[in-house]
Amino acid sequence: MILPYATITIGARTQYVVKVSWEDYDFLMQWPWTYAVSHKGGGLVYARRSERIDGRNATILMHRVVIARMGLKRPSKKHFVDHWNGDSLDNRRIADDGRAQLRWVTPRQNMANQRGVINVPVAPKFQVVGEIPF
């Protein structure tokens, strides 16, 4: 069975699985990804990587890379990326219901979309790879 999306496992000791669209998978796999826990918004987990830019470490968030690849420019500095279904580790282009999964929103729009999704680490010995045997 082929999944309608690809997954990228991030983290070392504690691991999370990030959903991505197949058209972004190869591009994103060029770099090692880890995660960051947001201290705002209830401790959501986001896929991230670091890069040295102008002699300083910069954090690059996966959802910003994907939304840029989608060609969606940031309308203003007030806007930030919102995950339509509330799952901060779902960086697909399209959600299960056919809507855009990633979009630019204002803080007010984001508050209206709060769903309280909690990211749960994947237990490495129970991580499913390939088909589920039932």
XYZ file of N, CA and C in Angstrom:
402
model
N 0.842 -1.180 0.000
C 0.000 0.000 0.000
C 0.887 1.242 0.000
N 0.660 2.139 -0.913
C 1.409 3.388 -0.978
C 0.582 4.472 -0.301
N 1.220 5.178 0.636
C 0.549 6.261 1.341
C 0.350 7.453 0.406
N -0.709 8.253 0.633
C -0.923 9.438 -0.199
C 0.054 10.566 0.148
N 0.933 10.311 1.112
C 1.925 11.311 1.501
C 3.185 10.576 1.953
N 4.285 11.319 1.995
C 5.552 10.771 2.474
C 5.717 11.147 3.938
N 6.606 10.452 4.635
C 6.897 10.800 6.020
C 8.406 10.959 6.207
N 8.761 11.869 7.094
C 10.149 12.100 7.461
C 10.223 11.995 8.981
N 11.081 11.113 9.467
C 11.260 10.966 10.910
C 12.330 11.952 11.356
N 12.004 12.732 12.375
C 12.937 13.749 12.879
C 13.247 13.476 14.342
N 14.401 13.951 14.781
C 14.801 13.800 16.174
C 15.727 12.621 16.361
N 16.450 12.621 17.472
C 17.387 11.540 17.788
C 16.765 10.616 18.825
N 16.826 10.991 20.081
C 16.241 10.123 21.124
C 14.715 10.116 21.069
N 14.142 11.292 21.100
C 12.697 11.407 20.930
C 12.460 11.677 19.455
N 11.633 10.853 18.836
C 11.400 10.990 17.405
C 9.943 11.325 17.121
N 9.755 12.109 16.073
C 8.432 12.471 15.589
C 8.384 12.168 14.099
N 7.196 11.941 13.585
C 7.010 11.697 12.155
C 6.287 12.902 11.563
N 6.883 13.446 10.500
C 6.329 14.604 9.814
C 5.720 14.128 8.495
N 4.490 14.562 8.222
C 3.856 14.266 6.939
C 4.235 15.356 5.944
N 4.640 14.934 4.739
C 4.956 15.885 3.668
C 4.371 15.356 2.358
N 4.167 16.254 1.427
C 3.697 15.862 0.094
C 4.840 15.207 -0.655
N 4.493 14.254 -1.516
C 5.525 13.548 -2.278
C 6.374 14.510 -3.105
N 5.774 15.587 -3.650
C 6.551 16.506 -4.493
C 7.593 17.300 -3.704
N 7.493 17.325 -2.376
C 8.473 18.030 -1.543
C 9.475 17.083 -0.884
N 9.192 15.790 -0.871
C 9.991 14.833 -0.114
C 11.483 14.850 -0.489
N 11.811 14.655 -1.758
C 13.224 14.605 -2.177
C 13.942 15.914 -1.861
N 13.267 17.025 -2.088
C 13.874 18.326 -1.803
C 14.187 18.459 -0.317
N 13.247 18.096 0.544
C 13.436 18.227 1.990
C 14.486 17.267 2.530
N 14.659 16.130 1.891
C 15.616 15.125 2.364
C 17.077 15.508 2.093
N 17.311 16.663 1.498
C 18.680 17.141 1.293
C 19.360 17.501 2.618
N 18.570 17.733 3.658
C 19.105 18.207 4.934
C 18.655 17.307 6.078
N 19.434 17.270 7.149
C 18.968 16.578 8.355
C 18.001 17.506 9.102
N 16.878 16.974 9.507
C 15.870 17.752 10.221
C 15.782 17.279 11.664
N 15.466 18.189 12.536
C 15.211 17.873 13.937
C 13.907 18.568 14.315
N 13.715 18.870 15.582
C 12.467 19.528 15.953
C 12.721 20.593 17.005
N 11.746 21.476 17.122
C 11.746 22.501 18.157
C 10.367 22.484 18.792
N 10.327 22.725 20.083
C 9.058 22.794 20.798
C 8.730 24.266 21.024
N 7.566 24.687 20.565
C 7.130 26.065 20.741
C 6.702 26.270 22.185
N 7.156 27.348 22.766
C 6.742 27.658 24.135
C 5.439 28.439 24.138
N 5.048 28.908 22.962
C 3.750 29.557 22.798
C 2.813 28.524 22.178
N 1.560 28.681 22.343
C 0.601 27.803 21.680
C 0.567 26.388 22.227
N 0.890 26.195 23.500
C 0.726 24.897 24.117
C 1.831 23.897 23.846
N 3.021 24.340 23.482
C 4.134 23.424 23.305
C 4.046 22.565 22.060
N 3.651 23.149 20.940
C 3.589 22.402 19.684
C 4.993 22.077 19.188
N 5.119 20.988 18.466
C 6.401 20.540 17.928
C 6.456 20.878 16.441
N 7.574 21.481 16.012
C 7.761 21.872 14.616
C 9.046 21.261 14.075
N 9.023 20.835 12.822
C 10.228 20.337 12.161
C 11.104 21.533 11.815
N 12.424 21.412 12.118
C 13.343 22.516 11.882
C 14.725 21.992 11.534
N 15.532 22.878 10.990
C 16.939 22.599 10.778
C 17.694 23.901 11.004
N 19.011 23.796 11.163
C 19.845 24.982 11.353
C 20.742 25.164 10.148
N 21.041 26.425 9.859
C 21.945 26.745 8.765
C 22.758 27.962 9.179
N 24.003 27.980 8.781
C 24.887 29.104 9.089
C 24.688 30.159 8.006
N 24.202 31.341 8.396
C 23.962 32.437 7.449
C 24.650 33.684 7.993
N 25.549 34.247 7.203
C 26.305 35.440 7.610
C 26.972 35.265 8.967
N 27.549 34.087 9.199
C 28.269 33.834 10.436
C 27.410 33.561 11.649
N 26.096 33.460 11.459
C 25.192 33.199 12.582
C 24.341 31.982 12.278
N 23.944 31.268 13.324
C 23.030 30.134 13.143
C 21.617 30.655 12.923
N 20.964 30.116 11.912
C 19.577 30.477 11.622
C 18.733 29.215 11.691
N 17.557 29.341 12.268
C 16.610 28.232 12.313
C 15.711 28.320 11.096
N 15.578 27.208 10.388
C 14.720 27.143 9.210
C 13.624 26.137 9.509
N 12.382 26.602 9.497
C 11.234 25.750 9.784
C 10.747 25.082 8.503
N 10.476 23.774 8.572
C 10.072 23.016 7.396
C 8.809 23.572 6.759
N 7.832 23.980 7.571
C 6.588 24.462 6.972
C 6.811 25.747 6.174
N 7.800 26.552 6.540
C 8.113 27.758 5.758
C 8.789 27.393 4.440
N 9.597 26.352 4.445
C 10.229 25.882 3.208
C 9.143 25.392 2.245
N 8.204 24.610 2.768
C 7.147 24.047 1.917
C 6.241 25.143 1.360
N 5.835 26.090 2.202
C 4.925 27.137 1.710
C 5.628 28.018 0.669
N 6.943 28.197 0.801
C 7.696 28.941 -0.217
C 7.731 28.156 -1.524
N 7.907 26.829 -1.439
C 7.900 25.985 -2.636
C 6.528 25.992 -3.315
N 5.483 26.249 -2.536
C 4.131 26.338 -3.097
C 3.924 27.658 -3.831
N 4.869 28.597 -3.664
C 4.764 29.889 -4.336
C 3.911 30.898 -3.585
N 3.636 30.624 -2.312
C 2.811 31.544 -1.523
C 3.712 32.499 -0.750
N 3.732 33.754 -1.158
C 4.575 34.745 -0.501
C 3.890 35.277 0.755
N 4.683 35.623 1.738
C 4.175 36.150 3.000
C 3.552 37.531 2.753
N 2.250 37.697 3.048
C 1.582 38.972 2.770
C 2.153 40.152 3.564
N 2.550 39.914 4.823
C 3.140 40.973 5.649
C 3.902 40.313 6.790
N 4.647 41.101 7.551
C 5.396 40.556 8.685
C 4.470 40.095 9.805
N 3.218 40.515 9.779
C 2.242 40.073 10.781
C 1.754 38.648 10.512
N 1.873 38.202 9.284
C 1.373 36.881 8.906
C 2.382 35.783 9.249
N 1.851 34.615 9.608
C 2.692 33.447 9.836
C 1.974 32.218 9.316
N 2.697 31.108 9.213
C 2.148 29.894 8.622
C 1.213 29.203 9.613
N 0.057 28.805 9.112
C -0.928 28.074 9.897
C -1.105 26.699 9.269
N -1.245 25.693 10.117
C -1.531 24.328 9.667
C -3.047 24.135 9.796
N -3.725 24.016 8.671
C -5.181 23.978 8.644
C -5.778 22.983 9.632
N -5.242 21.761 9.691
C -5.841 20.740 10.553
C -5.321 20.799 11.991
N -4.473 21.787 12.299
C -3.993 21.966 13.660
C -2.797 21.112 14.024
N -2.339 20.250 13.118
C -1.213 19.367 13.388
C 0.069 20.049 12.907
N 0.907 20.476 13.846
C 2.115 21.222 13.495
C 3.159 20.362 12.779
N 2.973 19.054 12.762
C 3.889 18.165 12.051
C 3.290 17.652 10.739
N 2.217 18.270 10.291
C 1.611 17.930 9.004
C 1.961 19.047 8.032
N 3.014 18.835 7.245
C 3.491 19.851 6.314
C 3.152 19.509 4.874
N 2.028 18.821 4.688
C 1.571 18.517 3.331
C 1.005 19.782 2.694
N 0.912 19.773 1.389
C 0.322 20.906 0.674
C -1.200 20.910 0.789
N -1.785 19.720 0.763
C -3.245 19.590 0.797
C -3.643 18.701 1.978
N -4.616 19.141 2.768
C -5.114 18.353 3.906
C -6.054 17.262 3.395
N -6.433 16.363 4.284
C -7.316 15.248 3.914
C -8.647 15.708 3.334
N -9.131 16.874 3.783
C -10.427 17.353 3.290
C -10.318 18.157 1.996
N -9.105 18.214 1.394
C -8.924 18.891 0.113
C -8.558 20.356 0.224
N -8.553 20.915 1.417
C -8.173 22.316 1.602
C -6.649 22.430 1.652
N -6.168 23.651 1.448
C -4.730 23.894 1.587
C -4.352 23.641 3.046
N -3.355 22.802 3.276
C -2.920 22.476 4.637
C -2.120 23.619 5.243
N -1.263 24.247 4.443
C -0.451 25.362 4.923
C -0.944 26.647 4.278
N -1.044 27.700 5.099
C -1.532 28.987 4.591
C -0.993 30.092 5.481
N -0.948 31.303 4.941
C -0.536 32.465 5.711
C -1.759 33.038 6.418
N -1.649 33.295 7.712
C -2.753 33.877 8.481
C -2.226 34.951 9.424
N -3.136 35.778 9.892
C -2.814 36.767 10.919
C -2.999 36.100 12.284
N -2.467 36.682 13.351
C -2.683 36.105 14.680
C -4.173 35.940 15.008
N -4.989 36.868 14.593
C -6.441 36.787 14.853
C -7.058 35.588 14.133
N -6.686 35.396 12.870
C -7.192 34.251 12.117
C -6.717 32.945 12.749
N -5.494 32.930 13.228
C -4.948 31.728 13.853
C -5.714 31.371 15.119
N -6.055 32.357 15.929
C -6.803 32.094 17.163
C -8.159 31.460 16.839
N -8.761 31.876 15.736
C -10.044 31.312 15.336
C -9.895 29.861 14.886
N -8.677 29.436 14.540
C -8.433 28.098 14.024
C -7.833 27.158 15.079
N -7.716 27.591 16.322
C -7.105 26.748 17.355
C -7.911 25.462 17.518
N -7.194 24.326 17.492
C -7.867 23.041 17.631
C -7.277 22.198 18.760
N -6.149 22.613 19.323
C -5.567 21.890 20.446
C -4.988 20.528 20.118
N -4.433 20.332 18.930
C -3.804 19.063 18.579
C -2.507 18.925 19.358
N -2.266 17.777 19.945
C -1.046 17.520 20.689
C -0.202 16.533 19.902
N 1.071 16.864 19.697
C 1.983 15.967 18.987
C 2.495 14.915 19.952
N 2.455 13.669 19.535
C 2.884 12.557 20.372
C 4.120 11.928 19.758
N 5.190 11.729 20.556
C 6.393 11.104 20.006
C 6.102 9.690 19.516
N 6.883 9.262 18.536
C 6.777 7.904 18.013
C 7.728 7.033 18.820
N 7.247 5.936 19.345
C 8.126 4.982 20.016
C 8.883 4.251 18.930
N 10.226 4.378 18.856
C 10.986 3.813 17.740
C 10.708 2.341 17.459
N 10.546 1.495 18.492
C 10.340 0.077 18.218
C 8.950 -0.217 17.681
N 8.023 0.746 17.777
C 6.673 0.544 17.268
C 6.385 1.354 16.016
N 7.389 2.031 15.493
C 7.175 2.861 14.314
C 6.815 1.990 13.107
N 5.752 2.351 12.416
C 5.281 1.592 11.264
C 6.013 2.059 10.016
N 6.604 1.138 9.313
C 7.260 1.436 8.039
C 6.664 0.477 7.016
N 6.074 1.019 5.972
C 5.480 0.168 4.943
C 4.037 -0.194 5.275
N 3.621 -1.388 4.895
C 2.244 -1.805 5.066
C 1.943 -2.221 6.510
N 0.724 -1.993 6.905
C 0.257 -2.426 8.211
C -0.301 -3.846 8.032
N 0.148 -4.833 8.832
C -0.219 -6.228 8.594
C -1.606 -6.634 9.099
N -2.614 -5.819 8.897
C -3.988 -6.236 9.262
C -5.000 -5.541 8.429
